[in-house]
Coordinates of C-alpha atoms in Angstrom, one line a residue:
M78 CA -104.9 -48.4 -41.5
P79 CA -107.4 -45.8 -40.0
S80 CA -105.8 -42.5 -39.2
S81 CA -106.8 -42.7 -35.5
Q82 CA -104.9 -46.1 -35.1
R83 CA -101.8 -44.6 -36.7
Y84 CA -101.7 -41.7 -34.3
I85 CA -102.5 -43.8 -31.3
A86 CA -99.5 -46.0 -32.1
F87 CA -97.4 -42.8 -32.5
I88 CA -98.5 -41.4 -29.2
I89 CA -97.8 -44.7 -27.3
A90 CA -94.3 -44.9 -28.9
T91 CA -93.7 -41.3 -27.9
L92 CA -94.8 -42.0 -24.3
F93 CA -92.5 -45.0 -24.3
Y94 CA -89.6 -42.7 -25.4
A95 CA -90.5 -40.3 -22.6
F96 CA -90.5 -43.1 -20.1
V97 CA -87.1 -44.2 -21.3
L98 CA -85.7 -40.7 -20.7
L99 CA -87.0 -40.5 -17.2
T100 CA -85.9 -43.9 -16.1
R101 CA -82.5 -43.5 -17.6
N102 CA -81.8 -40.5 -15.3
L103 CA -82.9 -42.1 -12.0
P104 CA -79.3 -42.5 -10.8
V105 CA -78.9 -38.7 -11.1
I106 CA -81.9 -38.2 -8.8
V107 CA -81.0 -40.7 -6.0
P108 CA -77.2 -41.1 -6.2
D109 CA -76.7 -41.0 -2.4
I110 CA -79.3 -43.7 -1.8
L111 CA -77.9 -46.0 -4.5
C112 CA -74.3 -45.6 -3.4
Q113 CA -75.1 -46.2 0.2
K114 CA -77.5 -49.1 -0.4
F115 CA -75.1 -50.9 -2.8
H116 CA -71.8 -49.7 -1.3
M117 CA -70.6 -48.3 -4.6
S118 CA -67.5 -46.0 -5.1
E119 CA -67.5 -43.1 -7.5
A120 CA -65.8 -45.2 -10.2
I121 CA -68.3 -48.1 -9.8
F122 CA -71.2 -45.7 -9.8
G123 CA -70.0 -44.0 -12.9
Q124 CA -69.7 -47.3 -14.7
Y125 CA -73.1 -48.3 -13.4
R126 CA -74.6 -45.3 -15.1
G127 CA -72.6 -45.9 -18.2
L128 CA -73.5 -49.6 -18.6
Y129 CA -77.0 -48.6 -19.5
Y130 CA -75.5 -47.5 -22.9
L131 CA -73.9 -50.8 -23.5
G132 CA -77.2 -52.6 -23.2
Y133 CA -78.9 -49.8 -25.1
C134 CA -76.4 -49.9 -28.0
A135 CA -75.9 -53.6 -28.2
A136 CA -79.6 -54.2 -28.6
H137 CA -80.1 -51.7 -31.4
L138 CA -79.6 -53.9 -34.5
P139 CA -81.3 -57.0 -33.1
I140 CA -84.3 -54.9 -32.0
A141 CA -84.4 -53.1 -35.4
Y142 CA -84.5 -56.5 -37.0
A143 CA -87.2 -57.7 -34.5
L144 CA -89.4 -54.7 -35.3
D145 CA -89.2 -55.5 -39.0
R146 CA -89.8 -59.2 -38.4
F147 CA -92.5 -59.2 -35.7
G148 CA -93.9 -55.6 -35.8
P149 CA -93.9 -52.9 -33.1
R150 CA -96.8 -54.3 -31.1
L151 CA -95.0 -57.4 -29.7
V152 CA -91.6 -55.8 -29.5
M153 CA -92.8 -52.7 -27.7
T154 CA -94.8 -54.8 -25.2
L155 CA -91.9 -57.1 -24.3
S156 CA -89.4 -54.3 -24.2
L157 CA -91.5 -52.3 -21.7
L158 CA -91.8 -55.4 -19.5
L159 CA -88.0 -55.8 -19.8
C160 CA -87.6 -52.2 -18.6
A161 CA -89.7 -53.0 -15.5
I162 CA -87.5 -56.1 -14.8
G163 CA -84.4 -54.0 -15.2
L164 CA -85.6 -51.4 -12.7
S165 CA -86.7 -54.0 -10.1
P166 CA -83.2 -54.6 -8.6
M167 CA -83.2 -51.0 -7.4
L168 CA -86.2 -52.0 -5.2
W169 CA -85.7 -55.6 -4.1
S170 CA -82.0 -56.4 -4.4
E171 CA -78.9 -55.5 -2.3
S172 CA -76.4 -57.0 -4.7
T173 CA -74.3 -54.6 -6.8
S174 CA -74.0 -57.3 -9.5
V175 CA -77.7 -57.7 -9.8
L176 CA -78.2 -53.9 -9.8
I177 CA -75.7 -53.6 -12.7
A178 CA -77.3 -56.5 -14.6
G179 CA -80.7 -54.7 -14.2
R180 CA -79.1 -51.5 -15.5
I181 CA -78.0 -53.3 -18.7
L182 CA -81.4 -54.9 -19.1
L183 CA -83.0 -51.5 -18.7
G184 CA -80.7 -50.2 -21.5
V185 CA -81.8 -53.2 -23.7
G186 CA -85.5 -52.5 -23.2
S187 CA -85.1 -48.8 -23.5
S188 CA -83.4 -49.2 -26.9
T189 CA -86.9 -49.9 -28.4
G190 CA -88.2 -46.5 -27.4
I191 CA -86.7 -44.5 -30.1
L192 CA -86.6 -47.4 -32.6
S193 CA -90.3 -47.9 -32.3
V194 CA -90.7 -44.2 -33.2
F195 CA -88.6 -44.8 -36.3
K196 CA -90.5 -48.0 -37.2
I197 CA -94.0 -46.5 -36.7
N198 CA -93.1 -43.3 -38.5
R199 CA -91.8 -45.3 -41.5
S200 CA -94.5 -48.0 -41.6
F201 CA -97.6 -46.0 -40.7
F202 CA -97.0 -42.6 -42.3
E203 CA -95.8 -41.1 -45.6
P204 CA -92.0 -40.8 -46.0
K205 CA -92.2 -37.0 -46.2
Q206 CA -93.6 -37.0 -42.7
F207 CA -90.7 -38.8 -41.1
A208 CA -88.5 -35.9 -40.1
I209 CA -91.3 -33.8 -38.6
L210 CA -92.8 -36.7 -36.7
L211 CA -89.3 -37.6 -35.4
G212 CA -88.9 -34.0 -34.2
I213 CA -92.3 -34.0 -32.6
A214 CA -91.6 -37.3 -30.8
G215 CA -88.2 -36.1 -29.6
T216 CA -89.7 -32.8 -28.5
S217 CA -92.6 -34.4 -26.7
G218 CA -90.4 -37.0 -25.1
Y219 CA -88.0 -34.4 -23.7
I220 CA -90.8 -32.1 -22.6
A221 CA -92.3 -34.9 -20.7
S222 CA -89.0 -35.7 -19.0
F223 CA -88.4 -31.9 -18.4
A224 CA -91.8 -31.7 -16.7
G225 CA -91.3 -34.9 -14.8
L226 CA -87.7 -34.7 -13.6
G227 CA -88.2 -32.1 -10.9
P228 CA -91.5 -33.6 -9.7
L229 CA -90.0 -37.0 -9.6
Q230 CA -87.2 -35.7 -7.3
S231 CA -90.0 -34.3 -5.1
L232 CA -91.8 -37.6 -5.1
F233 CA -88.7 -39.4 -3.9
S234 CA -88.4 -36.8 -1.1
T235 CA -92.1 -36.9 0.0
M236 CA -93.3 -40.4 -0.9
G237 CA -90.1 -42.2 -0.3
Y238 CA -87.7 -44.3 -2.4
H239 CA -89.6 -47.5 -2.5
T240 CA -93.1 -46.1 -3.1
T241 CA -91.9 -43.9 -5.9
L242 CA -90.1 -46.7 -7.7
I243 CA -93.1 -49.0 -7.4
G244 CA -95.2 -46.2 -9.0
I245 CA -92.6 -46.0 -11.9
L246 CA -92.8 -49.8 -12.4
I247 CA -96.6 -49.6 -12.6
V248 CA -96.4 -46.9 -15.2
G249 CA -94.1 -49.2 -17.3
I250 CA -96.6 -52.1 -17.0
I251 CA -99.5 -49.8 -18.0
L252 CA -97.6 -48.7 -21.1
A253 CA -96.8 -52.3 -21.9
A254 CA -100.5 -53.2 -21.7
S255 CA -101.4 -50.2 -23.9
S256 CA -98.9 -51.3 -26.5
F257 CA -100.3 -54.8 -26.7
L258 CA -103.9 -53.5 -26.8
F259 CA -103.7 -50.5 -29.1
V260 CA -100.7 -50.8 -31.4
R261 CA -101.7 -52.7 -34.4
S262 CA -99.5 -55.3 -36.1
V263 CA -98.0 -54.6 -39.5
Q264 CA -96.9 -56.9 -42.2
S265 CA -93.4 -58.4 -41.9
E266 CA -90.9 -56.2 -43.6
I267 CA -87.7 -58.2 -43.3
P268 CA -85.0 -56.6 -45.6
Q269 CA -83.8 -58.7 -48.4
G270 CA -80.2 -59.7 -47.8
F271 CA -79.9 -58.4 -44.3
I272 CA -76.3 -59.4 -43.9
H273 CA -75.5 -57.9 -47.3
S274 CA -77.1 -54.7 -46.2
L275 CA -74.9 -54.6 -43.0
K276 CA -71.8 -55.1 -45.2
Q277 CA -72.9 -52.2 -47.4
L278 CA -73.4 -50.0 -44.4
A279 CA -70.1 -51.1 -42.9
T280 CA -68.2 -50.0 -46.0
N281 CA -69.8 -46.6 -46.3
K282 CA -67.2 -44.1 -45.5
S283 CA -69.6 -41.2 -45.2
F284 CA -71.7 -43.1 -42.7
W285 CA -68.7 -43.6 -40.4
I286 CA -67.6 -40.0 -40.6
V287 CA -71.1 -38.8 -39.5
A288 CA -71.1 -41.4 -36.7
L289 CA -67.7 -40.3 -35.4
I290 CA -68.7 -36.7 -35.4
G291 CA -72.1 -37.5 -33.8
G292 CA -70.5 -39.7 -31.1
L293 CA -67.9 -37.1 -30.1
M294 CA -70.7 -34.6 -29.4
I295 CA -73.1 -36.9 -27.5
W296 CA -71.7 -36.0 -24.0
G297 CA -74.1 -33.0 -23.8
T298 CA -77.0 -35.4 -22.9
E299 CA -75.1 -38.7 -22.4
G300 CA -72.4 -37.8 -19.9
F301 CA -73.0 -34.3 -18.7
A302 CA -76.8 -33.9 -18.3
D303 CA -77.4 -37.4 -17.0
G304 CA -74.2 -37.6 -14.9
W305 CA -72.1 -34.6 -14.0
S306 CA -74.5 -31.6 -14.2
A307 CA -75.9 -32.0 -10.7
P308 CA -72.5 -32.6 -9.0
L309 CA -71.1 -29.5 -10.9
L310 CA -74.0 -27.3 -9.8
T311 CA -73.9 -28.4 -6.2
S312 CA -70.1 -28.1 -6.1
L313 CA -69.6 -24.7 -7.8
F314 CA -72.8 -22.9 -6.8
K315 CA -73.7 -24.7 -3.5
W316 CA -77.2 -25.4 -4.8
D317 CA -79.2 -28.2 -3.2
L318 CA -80.0 -31.3 -5.2
P319 CA -83.6 -30.4 -6.1
K320 CA -82.5 -27.1 -7.6
A321 CA -79.6 -28.7 -9.4
V322 CA -82.0 -31.3 -10.9
Y323 CA -84.4 -28.5 -12.0
V324 CA -81.6 -26.5 -13.6
T325 CA -80.4 -29.6 -15.4
S326 CA -83.8 -30.0 -16.8
L327 CA -83.1 -26.8 -18.8
I328 CA -80.9 -28.9 -21.0
V329 CA -83.9 -31.1 -21.7
A330 CA -86.0 -28.0 -22.5
G331 CA -83.4 -26.8 -24.9
F332 CA -83.2 -30.2 -26.6
A333 CA -86.9 -30.2 -27.0
A334 CA -86.9 -26.8 -28.7
G335 CA -83.8 -27.7 -30.8
S336 CA -85.4 -30.9 -32.0
I337 CA -87.9 -28.9 -34.0
A338 CA -85.8 -25.7 -34.6
L339 CA -82.6 -27.2 -36.0
P340 CA -84.2 -29.4 -38.7
L341 CA -86.3 -26.4 -39.8
I342 CA -83.2 -24.1 -39.9
A343 CA -81.2 -26.7 -41.8
K344 CA -84.1 -27.1 -44.4
Q345 CA -84.6 -23.4 -44.7
F346 CA -81.0 -22.4 -45.3
D347 CA -79.7 -25.7 -46.7
N348 CA -76.8 -25.8 -44.3
T349 CA -77.2 -29.2 -42.6
K350 CA -73.4 -29.9 -42.6
Q351 CA -72.5 -26.5 -41.2
L352 CA -75.2 -26.7 -38.5
F353 CA -74.1 -30.2 -37.6
G354 CA -70.5 -29.2 -36.9
L355 CA -71.4 -26.0 -35.1
A356 CA -73.2 -28.1 -32.4
G357 CA -69.8 -29.3 -31.2
I358 CA -68.1 -25.9 -30.7
I359 CA -71.3 -24.4 -29.2
S360 CA -71.6 -27.3 -26.7
S361 CA -67.9 -27.0 -25.7
A362 CA -68.2 -23.2 -25.3
C363 CA -71.3 -23.6 -23.0
L364 CA -69.6 -26.1 -20.8
A365 CA -66.4 -24.1 -20.6
G366 CA -68.5 -21.0 -19.7
L367 CA -69.8 -22.7 -16.6
F368 CA -66.3 -22.4 -15.1
I369 CA -66.0 -18.6 -15.4
P370 CA -65.4 -17.3 -11.8
G371 CA -68.4 -15.5 -10.4
I372 CA -70.7 -16.4 -13.2
H373 CA -74.2 -15.2 -12.6
P374 CA -76.9 -17.8 -12.1
Y375 CA -79.0 -16.4 -14.9
L376 CA -76.1 -16.9 -17.3
V377 CA -75.9 -20.5 -16.1
F378 CA -79.5 -21.0 -17.0
G379 CA -78.9 -19.5 -20.5
L380 CA -75.8 -21.7 -21.1
Y381 CA -77.8 -24.8 -20.1
L382 CA -80.6 -23.9 -22.6
V383 CA -78.2 -23.3 -25.4
L384 CA -76.3 -26.6 -24.6
G385 CA -79.6 -28.4 -24.8
I386 CA -80.4 -26.8 -28.2
A387 CA -77.0 -27.8 -29.5
A388 CA -77.5 -31.3 -28.2
A389 CA -80.5 -31.6 -30.6
Y390 CA -77.9 -32.1 -33.4
Q391 CA -78.8 -35.8 -32.8
V392 CA -82.0 -35.2 -34.9
I393 CA -79.8 -33.9 -37.7
C394 CA -77.4 -36.8 -37.3
I395 CA -80.1 -39.4 -37.7
D396 CA -81.4 -37.5 -40.7
L397 CA -77.9 -37.5 -42.2
S398 CA -77.5 -41.2 -41.6
G399 CA -80.4 -41.9 -44.0
R400 CA -79.1 -39.4 -46.6
V401 CA -75.5 -40.7 -46.9
V402 CA -76.8 -44.2 -47.8
S403 CA -79.1 -45.6 -50.4
P404 CA -82.9 -45.4 -49.6
T405 CA -83.1 -49.1 -49.1
L406 CA -80.6 -48.8 -46.2
S407 CA -82.1 -45.8 -44.5
T408 CA -84.0 -47.6 -41.7
L409 CA -81.0 -49.8 -40.9
A410 CA -78.7 -46.8 -41.0
S411 CA -80.9 -44.8 -38.6
A412 CA -80.8 -47.7 -36.1
A413 CA -77.1 -48.2 -36.5
M414 CA -76.3 -44.5 -36.2
N415 CA -78.3 -44.1 -33.0
M416 CA -76.5 -47.2 -31.6
L417 CA -73.0 -45.9 -32.5
I418 CA -73.4 -42.4 -31.2
M419 CA -75.0 -43.6 -28.0
S420 CA -72.2 -46.0 -27.4
F421 CA -70.0 -43.0 -26.9
G422 CA -72.1 -42.2 -23.8
Y423 CA -70.6 -45.2 -22.0
L424 CA -67.1 -43.9 -22.9
F425 CA -67.8 -40.4 -21.6
H426 CA -69.3 -41.7 -18.3
T427 CA -66.4 -44.1 -17.7
I428 CA -63.6 -41.7 -18.6
S429 CA -65.0 -38.9 -16.4
A430 CA -65.7 -41.3 -13.5
V431 CA -62.1 -42.7 -13.6
I432 CA -60.6 -39.2 -13.6
M433 CA -62.8 -38.0 -10.7
N434 CA -62.6 -41.2 -8.6
G435 CA -61.7 -40.5 -5.0
K436 CA -61.8 -36.7 -5.5
G437 CA -65.3 -36.0 -4.1
V438 CA -66.3 -35.3 -0.5
M439 CA -69.8 -36.3 0.6
D440 CA -71.9 -33.4 1.7
T441 CA -74.7 -34.7 3.9
T442 CA -76.7 -31.6 3.6
C443 CA -77.3 -32.0 -0.1
G444 CA -76.6 -35.7 -0.4
M445 CA -74.0 -35.2 -3.2
L446 CA -70.3 -35.6 -3.6
I447 CA -68.7 -32.2 -3.7
Y448 CA -65.7 -31.5 -6.0
S449 CA -63.3 -28.7 -6.3
H450 CA -63.3 -26.2 -9.2
T451 CA -60.0 -27.6 -10.4
D452 CA -61.0 -31.2 -10.2
L453 CA -64.2 -30.5 -12.2
I454 CA -62.3 -28.7 -14.9
I455 CA -59.9 -31.7 -15.2
G456 CA -62.7 -34.2 -15.2
L457 CA -64.8 -32.5 -17.8
T458 CA -62.1 -31.2 -20.1
P459 CA -62.4 -34.4 -22.3
F460 CA -66.0 -33.4 -23.0
I461 CA -64.9 -29.9 -24.2
V462 CA -62.0 -31.3 -26.3
C463 CA -64.2 -33.9 -28.0
G464 CA -66.7 -31.2 -29.0
L465 CA -63.9 -29.1 -30.6
I466 CA -62.5 -32.2 -32.4
A467 CA -65.9 -32.9 -33.8
Y468 CA -66.2 -29.4 -35.2
I469 CA -62.7 -29.7 -36.8
I470 CA -63.5 -33.1 -38.4
N471 CA -66.8 -31.9 -39.7
A472 CA -65.1 -28.7 -41.2
Y473 CA -62.5 -30.7 -43.2
A474 CA -64.3 -34.0 -43.9
T475 CA -66.5 -34.6 -46.9
Y476 CA -69.5 -37.0 -46.9
D477 CA -71.7 -37.7 -49.8
Q478 CA -75.5 -37.1 -49.4
T479 CA -77.8 -39.1 -51.6
S480 CA -80.8 -36.8 -51.0

């Protein structure tokens, strides 16, 4: 395959991933509109956000198989169209059930974003390029969402809810057309003994240890950044929603930097396991630091950046998933690992929403529910505790690496 075609496919997959990150966070940008339009309580809204991850995770293995069976061109095209369908209830429906169904469909379609990056990297490029290309895709995707999150909030304010959502749908359709026109088909690569491979993976102790540790730390991006960051900032620091969204984007910026930096550090110092575990305790320390009375805003900015860098442990986690299994299982292991750690996102959203249900008071000036300092500490303590547990498990557990 010509080099230009390979890189075009990689760019489209990366743009797909960036689109996924932006659309996933839409409820954070317009929570007041969604809650009022669909008459959702805090608990229902938290579950609505979290149900994205059920669709996202449930689709991982089927989509991984479909990418091997049919190639990225068809699967990416259909998945982007499915994302557009999943977003449409936010525009044209007033039923909470339909909205929730759309959120799940959005999760299913979005699952292809990162998996298409895995597939294209492994099929179109040399194996030694996989890690660096994954880091570039992760960094590019998160930079795009960092650059787009604040302006997207401004678009909702200036252009209006419906006009902005229609524009997002059009972008998704354009990406679907680009996938169909410019991503080339590849020869079918169905693994031999697919069910047997699943059984091998299911009985790999090291794989499950890595998955547990990775899942316990996922709240930095899947739970806090896309759920509780904006309410925390508006409640504790009395910032308006646009400023809270911009500051939350610092986590995205940190993740983008960490996606490149952490793999390079791990390679340079050969300390992958230690770096993996440190992400948990650093994330917990950053979140706990936000509750320091009278904390300076600049320190808040720094904590958000460091939290984002620590959250980039996900790149190391995906790399480890391929190293604790045989080479023939590495692609399947990558998809399964991403599925498992992201499924914890639903748990973190649901647990925190149940704890905080009924404790917020709507502030019409910022369009957000405002919580007390004590309630936020109680609601977010499970995040901090899970990060510490992940660090402890990693410190005492052993998992075999094949490479």
